[in-house]
PDB file of C-alpha atoms and ligand atoms in Angstrom:
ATOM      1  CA  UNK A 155      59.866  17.757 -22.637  1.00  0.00           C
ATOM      2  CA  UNK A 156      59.308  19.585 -26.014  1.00  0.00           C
ATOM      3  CA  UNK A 157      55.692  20.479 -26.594  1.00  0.00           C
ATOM      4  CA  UNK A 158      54.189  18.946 -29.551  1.00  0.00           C
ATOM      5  CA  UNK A 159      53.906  20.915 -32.979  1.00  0.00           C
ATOM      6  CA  UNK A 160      50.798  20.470 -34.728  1.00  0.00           C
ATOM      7  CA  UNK A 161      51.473  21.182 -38.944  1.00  0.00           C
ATOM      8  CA  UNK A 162      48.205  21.766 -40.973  1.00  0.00           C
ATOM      9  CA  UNK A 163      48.888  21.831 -44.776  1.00  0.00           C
ATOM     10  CA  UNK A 164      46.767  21.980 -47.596  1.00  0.00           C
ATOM     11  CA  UNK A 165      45.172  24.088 -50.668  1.00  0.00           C
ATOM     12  CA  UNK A 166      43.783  27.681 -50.182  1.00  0.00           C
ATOM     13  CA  UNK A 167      40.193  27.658 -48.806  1.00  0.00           C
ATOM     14  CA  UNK A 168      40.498  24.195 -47.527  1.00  0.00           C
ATOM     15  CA  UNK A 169      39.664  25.749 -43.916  1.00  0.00           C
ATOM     16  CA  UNK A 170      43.347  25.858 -42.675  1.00  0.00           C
ATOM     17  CA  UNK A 171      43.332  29.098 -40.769  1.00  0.00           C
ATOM     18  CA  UNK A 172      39.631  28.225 -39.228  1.00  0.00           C
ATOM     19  CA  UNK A 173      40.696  24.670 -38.460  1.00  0.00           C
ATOM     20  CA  UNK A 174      44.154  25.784 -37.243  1.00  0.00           C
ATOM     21  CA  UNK A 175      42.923  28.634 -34.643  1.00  0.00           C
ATOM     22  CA  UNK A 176      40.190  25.964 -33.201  1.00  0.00           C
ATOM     23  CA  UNK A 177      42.413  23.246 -32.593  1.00  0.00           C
ATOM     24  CA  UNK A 178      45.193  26.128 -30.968  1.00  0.00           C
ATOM     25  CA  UNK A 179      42.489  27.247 -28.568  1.00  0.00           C
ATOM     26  CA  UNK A 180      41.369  23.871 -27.687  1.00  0.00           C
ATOM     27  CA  UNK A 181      45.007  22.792 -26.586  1.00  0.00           C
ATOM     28  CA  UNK A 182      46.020  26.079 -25.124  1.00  0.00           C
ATOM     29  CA  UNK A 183      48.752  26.062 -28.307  1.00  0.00           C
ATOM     30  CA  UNK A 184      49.936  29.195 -30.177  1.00  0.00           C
ATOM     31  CA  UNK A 185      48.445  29.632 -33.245  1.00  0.00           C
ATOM     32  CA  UNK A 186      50.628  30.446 -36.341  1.00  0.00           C
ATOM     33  CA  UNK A 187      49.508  30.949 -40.091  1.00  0.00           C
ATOM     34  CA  UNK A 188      52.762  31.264 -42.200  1.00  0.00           C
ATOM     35  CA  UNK A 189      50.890  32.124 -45.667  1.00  0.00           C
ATOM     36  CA  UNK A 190      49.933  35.544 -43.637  1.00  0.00           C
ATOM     37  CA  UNK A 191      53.925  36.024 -43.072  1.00  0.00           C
ATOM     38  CA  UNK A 192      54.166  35.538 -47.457  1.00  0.00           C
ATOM     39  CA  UNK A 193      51.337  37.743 -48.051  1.00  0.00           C
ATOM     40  CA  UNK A 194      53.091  40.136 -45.459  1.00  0.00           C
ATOM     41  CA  UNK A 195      56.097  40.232 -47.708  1.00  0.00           C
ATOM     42  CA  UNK A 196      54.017  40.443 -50.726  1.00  0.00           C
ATOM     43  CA  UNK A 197      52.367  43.428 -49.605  1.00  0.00           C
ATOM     44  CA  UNK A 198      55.633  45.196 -48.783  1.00  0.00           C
ATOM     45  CA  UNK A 199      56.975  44.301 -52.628  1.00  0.00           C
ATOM     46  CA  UNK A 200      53.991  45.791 -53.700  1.00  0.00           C
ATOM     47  CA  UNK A 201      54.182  48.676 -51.609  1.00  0.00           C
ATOM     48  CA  UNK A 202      58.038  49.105 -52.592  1.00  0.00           C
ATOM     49  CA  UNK A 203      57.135  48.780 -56.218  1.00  0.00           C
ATOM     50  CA  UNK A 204      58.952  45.835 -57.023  1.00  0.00           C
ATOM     51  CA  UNK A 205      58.523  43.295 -59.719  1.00  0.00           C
ATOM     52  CA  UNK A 206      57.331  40.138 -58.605  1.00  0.00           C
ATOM     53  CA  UNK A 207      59.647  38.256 -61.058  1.00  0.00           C
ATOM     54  CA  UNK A 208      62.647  40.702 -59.679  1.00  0.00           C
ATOM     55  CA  UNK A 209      63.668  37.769 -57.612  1.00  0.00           C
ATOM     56  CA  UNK A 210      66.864  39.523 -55.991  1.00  0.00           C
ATOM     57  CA  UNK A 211      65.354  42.903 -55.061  1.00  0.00           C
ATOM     58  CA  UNK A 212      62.309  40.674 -53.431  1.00  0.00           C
ATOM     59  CA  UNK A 213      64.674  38.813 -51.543  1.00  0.00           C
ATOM     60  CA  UNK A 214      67.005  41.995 -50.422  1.00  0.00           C
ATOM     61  CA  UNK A 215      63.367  43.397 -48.999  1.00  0.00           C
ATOM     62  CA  UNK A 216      62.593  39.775 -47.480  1.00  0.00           C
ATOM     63  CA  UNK A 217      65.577  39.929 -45.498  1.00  0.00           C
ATOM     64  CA  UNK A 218      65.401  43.486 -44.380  1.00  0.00           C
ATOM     65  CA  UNK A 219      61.429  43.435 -43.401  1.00  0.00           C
ATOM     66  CA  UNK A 220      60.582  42.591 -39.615  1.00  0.00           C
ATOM     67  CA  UNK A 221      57.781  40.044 -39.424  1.00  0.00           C
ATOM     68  CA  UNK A 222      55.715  39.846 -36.320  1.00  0.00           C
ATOM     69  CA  UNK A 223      52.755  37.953 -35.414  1.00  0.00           C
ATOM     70  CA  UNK A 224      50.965  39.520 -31.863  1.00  0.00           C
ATOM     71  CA  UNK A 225      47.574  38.943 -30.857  1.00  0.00           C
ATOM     72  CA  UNK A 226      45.156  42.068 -31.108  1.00  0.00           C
ATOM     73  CA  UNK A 227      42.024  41.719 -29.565  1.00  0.00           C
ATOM     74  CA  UNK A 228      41.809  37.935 -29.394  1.00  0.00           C
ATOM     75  CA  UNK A 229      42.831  38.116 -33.024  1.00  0.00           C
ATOM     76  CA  UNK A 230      46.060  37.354 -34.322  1.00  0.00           C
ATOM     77  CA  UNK A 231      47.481  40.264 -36.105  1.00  0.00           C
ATOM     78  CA  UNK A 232      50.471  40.312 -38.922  1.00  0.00           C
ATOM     79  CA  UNK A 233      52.885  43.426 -38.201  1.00  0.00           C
ATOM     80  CA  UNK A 234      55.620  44.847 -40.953  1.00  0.00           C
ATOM     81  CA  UNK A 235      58.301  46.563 -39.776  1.00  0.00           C
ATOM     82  CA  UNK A 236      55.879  47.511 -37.158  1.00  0.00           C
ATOM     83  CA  UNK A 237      52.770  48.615 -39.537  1.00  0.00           C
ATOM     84  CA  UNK A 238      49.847  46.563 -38.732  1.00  0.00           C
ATOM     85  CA  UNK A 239      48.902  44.629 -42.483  1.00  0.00           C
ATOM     86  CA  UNK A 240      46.851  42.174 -41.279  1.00  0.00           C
ATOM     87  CA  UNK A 241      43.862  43.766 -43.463  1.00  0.00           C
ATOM     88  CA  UNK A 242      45.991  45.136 -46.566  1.00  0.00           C
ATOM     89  CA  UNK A 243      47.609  41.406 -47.115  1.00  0.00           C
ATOM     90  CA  UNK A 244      43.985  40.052 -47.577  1.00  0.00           C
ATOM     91  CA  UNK A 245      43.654  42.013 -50.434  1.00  0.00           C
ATOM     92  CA  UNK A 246      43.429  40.678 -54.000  1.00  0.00           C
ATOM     93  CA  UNK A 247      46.768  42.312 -55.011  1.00  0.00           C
ATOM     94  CA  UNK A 248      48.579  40.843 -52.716  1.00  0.00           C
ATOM     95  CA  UNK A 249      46.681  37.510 -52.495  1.00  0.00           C
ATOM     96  CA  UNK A 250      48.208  37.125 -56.603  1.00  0.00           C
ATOM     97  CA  UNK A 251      51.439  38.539 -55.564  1.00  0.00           C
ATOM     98  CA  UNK A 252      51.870  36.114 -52.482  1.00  0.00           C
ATOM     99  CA  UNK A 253      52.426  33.255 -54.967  1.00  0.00           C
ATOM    100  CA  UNK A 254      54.997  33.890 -56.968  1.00  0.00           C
ATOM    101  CA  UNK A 255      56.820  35.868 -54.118  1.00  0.00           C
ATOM    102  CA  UNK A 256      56.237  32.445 -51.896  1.00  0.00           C
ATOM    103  CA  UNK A 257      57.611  30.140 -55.034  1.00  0.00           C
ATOM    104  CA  UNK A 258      61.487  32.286 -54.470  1.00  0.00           C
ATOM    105  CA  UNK A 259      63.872  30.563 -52.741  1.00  0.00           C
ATOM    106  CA  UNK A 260      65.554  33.113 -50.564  1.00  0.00           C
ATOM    107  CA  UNK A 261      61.764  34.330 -49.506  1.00  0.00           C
ATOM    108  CA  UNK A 262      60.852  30.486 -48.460  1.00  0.00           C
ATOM    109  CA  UNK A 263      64.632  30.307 -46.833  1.00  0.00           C
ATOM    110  CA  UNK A 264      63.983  33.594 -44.241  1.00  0.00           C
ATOM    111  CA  UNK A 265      60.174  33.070 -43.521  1.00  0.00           C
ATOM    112  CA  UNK A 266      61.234  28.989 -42.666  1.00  0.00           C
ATOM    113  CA  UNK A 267      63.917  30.316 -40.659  1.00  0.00           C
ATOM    114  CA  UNK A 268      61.451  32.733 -38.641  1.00  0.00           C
ATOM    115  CA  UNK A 269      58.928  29.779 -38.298  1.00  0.00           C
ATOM    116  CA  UNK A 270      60.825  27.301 -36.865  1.00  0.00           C
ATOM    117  CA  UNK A 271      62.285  30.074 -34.375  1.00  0.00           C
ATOM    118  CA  UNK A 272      58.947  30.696 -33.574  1.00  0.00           C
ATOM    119  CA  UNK A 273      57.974  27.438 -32.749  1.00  0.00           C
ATOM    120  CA  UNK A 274      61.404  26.748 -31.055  1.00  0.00           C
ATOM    121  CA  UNK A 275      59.461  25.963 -27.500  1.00  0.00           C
ATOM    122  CA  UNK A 276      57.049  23.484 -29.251  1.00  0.00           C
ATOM    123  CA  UNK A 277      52.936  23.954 -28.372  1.00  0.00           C
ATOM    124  CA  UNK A 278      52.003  25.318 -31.595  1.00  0.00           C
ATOM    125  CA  UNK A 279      49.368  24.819 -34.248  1.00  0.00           C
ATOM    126  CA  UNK A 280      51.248  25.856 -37.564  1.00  0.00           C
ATOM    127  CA  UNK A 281      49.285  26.186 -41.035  1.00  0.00           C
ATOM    128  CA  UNK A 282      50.766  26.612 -44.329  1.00  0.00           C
ATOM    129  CA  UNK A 283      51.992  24.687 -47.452  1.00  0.00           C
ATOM    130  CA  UNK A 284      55.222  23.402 -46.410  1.00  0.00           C
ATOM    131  CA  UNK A 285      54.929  22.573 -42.637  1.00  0.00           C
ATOM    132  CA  UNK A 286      54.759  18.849 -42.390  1.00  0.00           C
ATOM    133  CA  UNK A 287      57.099  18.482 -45.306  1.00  0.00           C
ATOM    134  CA  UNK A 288      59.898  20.945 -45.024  1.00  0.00           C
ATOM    135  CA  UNK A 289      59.717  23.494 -42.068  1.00  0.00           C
ATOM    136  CA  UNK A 290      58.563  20.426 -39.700  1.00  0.00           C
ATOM    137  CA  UNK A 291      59.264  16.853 -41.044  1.00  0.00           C
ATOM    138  CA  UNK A 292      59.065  15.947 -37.692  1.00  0.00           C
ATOM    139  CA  UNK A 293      55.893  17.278 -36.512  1.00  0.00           C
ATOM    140  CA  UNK A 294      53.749  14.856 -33.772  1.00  0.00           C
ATOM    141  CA  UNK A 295      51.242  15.602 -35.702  1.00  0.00           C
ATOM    142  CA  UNK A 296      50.752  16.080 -39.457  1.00  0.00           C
ATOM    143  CA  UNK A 297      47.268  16.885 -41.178  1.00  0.00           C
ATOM    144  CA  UNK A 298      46.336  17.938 -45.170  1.00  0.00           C
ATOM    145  CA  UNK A 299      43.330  19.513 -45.393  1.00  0.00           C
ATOM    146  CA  UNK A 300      41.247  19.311 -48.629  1.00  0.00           C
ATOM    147  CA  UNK A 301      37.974  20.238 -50.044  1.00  0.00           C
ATOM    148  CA  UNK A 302      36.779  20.671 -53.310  1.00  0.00           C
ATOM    149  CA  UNK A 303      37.241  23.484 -55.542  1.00  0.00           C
ATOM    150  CA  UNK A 304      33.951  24.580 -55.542  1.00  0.00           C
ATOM    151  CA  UNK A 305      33.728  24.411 -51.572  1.00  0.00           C
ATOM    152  CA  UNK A 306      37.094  26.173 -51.124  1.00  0.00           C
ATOM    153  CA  UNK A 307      35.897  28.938 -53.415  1.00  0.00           C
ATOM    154  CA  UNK A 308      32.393  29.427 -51.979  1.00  0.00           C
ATOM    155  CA  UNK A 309      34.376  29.242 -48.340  1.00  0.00           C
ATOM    156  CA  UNK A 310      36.872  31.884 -49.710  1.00  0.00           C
ATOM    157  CA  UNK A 311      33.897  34.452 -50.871  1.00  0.00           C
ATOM    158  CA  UNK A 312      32.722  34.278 -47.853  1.00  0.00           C
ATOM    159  CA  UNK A 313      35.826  35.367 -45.432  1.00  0.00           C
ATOM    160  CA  UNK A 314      36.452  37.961 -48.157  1.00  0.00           C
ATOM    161  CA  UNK A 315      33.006  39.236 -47.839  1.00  0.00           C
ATOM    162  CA  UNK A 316      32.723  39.111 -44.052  1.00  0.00           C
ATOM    163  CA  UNK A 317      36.107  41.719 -43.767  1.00  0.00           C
ATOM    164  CA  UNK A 318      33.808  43.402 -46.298  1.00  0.00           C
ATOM    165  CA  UNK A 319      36.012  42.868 -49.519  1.00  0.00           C
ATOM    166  CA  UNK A 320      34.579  42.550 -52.679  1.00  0.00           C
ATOM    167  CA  UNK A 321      34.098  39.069 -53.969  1.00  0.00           C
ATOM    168  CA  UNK A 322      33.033  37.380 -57.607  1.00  0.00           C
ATOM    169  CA  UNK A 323      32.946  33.825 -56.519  1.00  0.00           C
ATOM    170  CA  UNK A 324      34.091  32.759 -60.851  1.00  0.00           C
ATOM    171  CA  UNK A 325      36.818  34.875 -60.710  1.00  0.00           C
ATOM    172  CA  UNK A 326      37.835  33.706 -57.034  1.00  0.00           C
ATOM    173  CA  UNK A 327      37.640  29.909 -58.274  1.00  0.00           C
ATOM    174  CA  UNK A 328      39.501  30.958 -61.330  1.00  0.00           C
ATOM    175  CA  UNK A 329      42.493  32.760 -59.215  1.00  0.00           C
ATOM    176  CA  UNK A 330      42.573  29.888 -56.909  1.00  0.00           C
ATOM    177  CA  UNK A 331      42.782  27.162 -59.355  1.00  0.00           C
ATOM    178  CA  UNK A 332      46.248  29.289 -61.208  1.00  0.00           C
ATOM    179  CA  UNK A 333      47.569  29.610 -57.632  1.00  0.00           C
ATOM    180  CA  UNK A 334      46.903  26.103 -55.965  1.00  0.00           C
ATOM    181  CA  UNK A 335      48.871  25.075 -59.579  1.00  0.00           C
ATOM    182  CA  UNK A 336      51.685  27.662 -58.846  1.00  0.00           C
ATOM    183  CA  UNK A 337      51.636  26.833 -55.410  1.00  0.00           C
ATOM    184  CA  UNK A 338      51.986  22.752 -56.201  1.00  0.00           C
ATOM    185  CA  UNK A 339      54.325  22.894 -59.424  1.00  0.00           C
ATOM    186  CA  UNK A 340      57.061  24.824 -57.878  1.00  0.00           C
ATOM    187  CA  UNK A 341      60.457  23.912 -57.842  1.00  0.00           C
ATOM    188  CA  UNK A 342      61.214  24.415 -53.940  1.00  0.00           C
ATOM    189  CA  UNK A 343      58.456  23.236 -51.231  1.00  0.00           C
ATOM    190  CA  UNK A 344      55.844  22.823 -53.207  1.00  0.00           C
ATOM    191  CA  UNK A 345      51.977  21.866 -51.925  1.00  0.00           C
ATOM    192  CA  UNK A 346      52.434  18.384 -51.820  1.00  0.00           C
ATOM    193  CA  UNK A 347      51.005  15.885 -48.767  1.00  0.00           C
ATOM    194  CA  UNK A 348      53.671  14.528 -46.835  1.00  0.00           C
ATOM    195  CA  UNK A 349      53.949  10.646 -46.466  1.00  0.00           C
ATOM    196  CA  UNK A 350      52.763  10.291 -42.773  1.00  0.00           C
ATOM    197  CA  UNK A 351      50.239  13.173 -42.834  1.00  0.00           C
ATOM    198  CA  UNK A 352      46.309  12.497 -42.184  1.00  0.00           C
ATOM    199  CA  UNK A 353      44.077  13.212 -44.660  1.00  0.00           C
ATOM    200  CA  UNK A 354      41.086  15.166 -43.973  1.00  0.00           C
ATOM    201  CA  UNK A 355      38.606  15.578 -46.832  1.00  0.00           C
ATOM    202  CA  UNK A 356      36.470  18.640 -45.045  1.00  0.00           C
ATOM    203  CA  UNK A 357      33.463  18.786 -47.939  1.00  0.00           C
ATOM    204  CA  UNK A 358      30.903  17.115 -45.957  1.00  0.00           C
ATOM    205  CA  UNK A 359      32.218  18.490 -42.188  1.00  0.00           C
ATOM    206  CA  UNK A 360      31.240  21.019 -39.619  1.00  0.00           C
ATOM    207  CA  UNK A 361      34.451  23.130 -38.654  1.00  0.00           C
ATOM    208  CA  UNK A 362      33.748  21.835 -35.051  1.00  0.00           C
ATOM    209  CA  UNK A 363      33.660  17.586 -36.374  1.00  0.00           C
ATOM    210  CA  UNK A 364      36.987  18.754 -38.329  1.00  0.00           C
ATOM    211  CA  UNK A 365      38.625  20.283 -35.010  1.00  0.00           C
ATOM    212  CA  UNK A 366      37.647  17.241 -32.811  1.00  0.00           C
ATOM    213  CA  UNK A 367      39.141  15.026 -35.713  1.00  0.00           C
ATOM    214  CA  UNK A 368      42.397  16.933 -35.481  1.00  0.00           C
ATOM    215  CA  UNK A 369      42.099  16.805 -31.448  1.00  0.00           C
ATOM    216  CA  UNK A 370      41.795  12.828 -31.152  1.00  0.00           C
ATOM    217  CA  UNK A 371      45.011  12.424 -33.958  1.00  0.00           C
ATOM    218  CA  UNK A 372      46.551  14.307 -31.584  1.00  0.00           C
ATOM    219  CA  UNK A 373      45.397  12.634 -28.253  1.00  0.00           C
ATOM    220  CA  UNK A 374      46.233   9.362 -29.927  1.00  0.00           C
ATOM    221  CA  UNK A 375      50.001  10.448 -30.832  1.00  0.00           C
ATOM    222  CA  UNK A 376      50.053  11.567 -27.006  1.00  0.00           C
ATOM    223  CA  UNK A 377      49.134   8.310 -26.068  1.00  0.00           C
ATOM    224  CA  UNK A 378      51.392   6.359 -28.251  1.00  0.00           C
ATOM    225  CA  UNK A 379      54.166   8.765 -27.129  1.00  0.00           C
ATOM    226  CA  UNK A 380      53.504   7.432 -23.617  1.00  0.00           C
ATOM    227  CA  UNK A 381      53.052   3.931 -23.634  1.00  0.00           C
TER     228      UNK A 381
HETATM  229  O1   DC B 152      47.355  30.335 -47.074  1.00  0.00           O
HETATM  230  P1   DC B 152      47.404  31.659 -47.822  1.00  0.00           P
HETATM  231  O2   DC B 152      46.408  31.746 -48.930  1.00  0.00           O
HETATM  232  O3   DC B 152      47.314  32.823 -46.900  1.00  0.00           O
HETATM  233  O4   DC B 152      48.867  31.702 -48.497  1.00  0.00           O
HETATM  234  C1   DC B 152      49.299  32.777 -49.276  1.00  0.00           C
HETATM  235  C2   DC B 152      50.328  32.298 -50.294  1.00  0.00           C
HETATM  236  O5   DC B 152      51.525  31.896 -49.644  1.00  0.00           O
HETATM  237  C3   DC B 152      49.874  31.099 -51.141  1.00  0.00           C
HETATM  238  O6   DC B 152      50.003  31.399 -52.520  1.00  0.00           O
HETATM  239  C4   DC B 152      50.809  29.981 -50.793  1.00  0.00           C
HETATM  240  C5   DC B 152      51.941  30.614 -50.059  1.00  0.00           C
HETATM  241  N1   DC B 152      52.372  29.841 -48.892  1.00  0.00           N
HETATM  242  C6   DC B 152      53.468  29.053 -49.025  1.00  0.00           C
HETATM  243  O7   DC B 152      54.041  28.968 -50.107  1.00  0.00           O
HETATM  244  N2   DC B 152      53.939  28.360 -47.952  1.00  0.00           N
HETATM  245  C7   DC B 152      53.323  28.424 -46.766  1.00  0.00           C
HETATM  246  N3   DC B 152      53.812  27.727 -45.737  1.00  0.00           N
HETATM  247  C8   DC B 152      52.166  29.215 -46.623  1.00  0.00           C
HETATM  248  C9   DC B 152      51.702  29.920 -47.725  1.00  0.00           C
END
């Protein structure tokens, strides 16, 4: 039998990529983040010296880059054509680029592709924007993850700071708020919850009270998928 897929959607700083990797290591379940694979291509427009708003020649390098996720170290790593990025596509520049390179069509169209290829044999934990809407409407299990601005921003200082970027915790808030509305106005998969997903308002929760959460959604699908 196919092995469930797990999607995890919501806002940046909501605790996706935290929440995500917990619940993959407590199932045994592959862990994918899909806004690294964006930022990936966001670094290599940047890198290329492309125009963001140059949708063709971002879509021509889309298609042509190699996107890999591996695990380095217990840590899962984003690879380019082969170049390890998982650092560089943390950085501010390509954190703004990411959006508007995410909002193209032909972008969403190759990295979906990819996705769903990699979660062809099921037992995966994928985070994003789009996953329980349009790359999996028919996930077992569907969660949106939310917090509020301020907590999201504050959470988002603090990763930046820990890989020892610079963070100003206004400007953050302010870059967050333009992108969540970038990310949630588009025209093609926008941020949006999908109609069966859980909501999970994370403001006033441990990571480990939002992981067992997730976990008993899931055991109760399992069940229901068995009786
Ligand atoms: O989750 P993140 O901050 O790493 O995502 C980077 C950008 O990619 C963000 O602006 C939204 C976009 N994204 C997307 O459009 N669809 C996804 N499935 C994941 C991320």
């Amino acid at each position: 039998m196919h092995k469930p897929i797990i999607a995890i959607d919501g806002p940046a700083g909501a605790g996706k990529s935290t929440v995500a990797k917990g619940v993959a290591d407590r199932l045994g379940y592959l862990y994918i983040d899909t806004g690294a694979m964006y930022r990936a291509i966001a670094w290599k427009v940047l890198q290329a010296g492309i125009a963001v708003s140059d949708a063709k020649s971002v879509v021509a390098l889309a298609m042509r880059t190699r996107i890999r996720l591996s695990i380095v170290d217990g840590e899962q790593h984003v690879f380019a054509d082969g170049e390890d990025v998982s650092r560089q596509i943390r950085s501010p520049e390509a954190t703004r680029a990411a959006s508007p390179v995410s909002a193209i069509p032909g972008v969403r169209k190759r990295l979906v592709e990819l996705q769903r290829e990699m979660a062809e044999e099921g037992g995966v934990v994928m985070e994003g924007r789009d996953i329980g809407t349009v790359v999996f409407p028919n996930a077992q299990v569907k969660i949106f993850l939310t917090a509020s601005a301020e907590q999201r921003a504050e959470r988002r200082v603090k990763q930046m700071r820990e890989m020892g970027l610079e963070a100003d915790i206004k400007q953050i808030a302010a870059e967050m708020r333009d992108r969540d509305l970038r990310d949630s106005s588009r025209a093609d998969a926008p941020l949006t919850q999908a109609p069966d997903a859980i909501l999970v308002d994370t403001d006033h929760m441990t990571v480990d009270q939002v992981i067992d959460a997730i976990v008993a959604v899931y055991n109760r699908a399992e069940a229901a998928e068995e009786a």
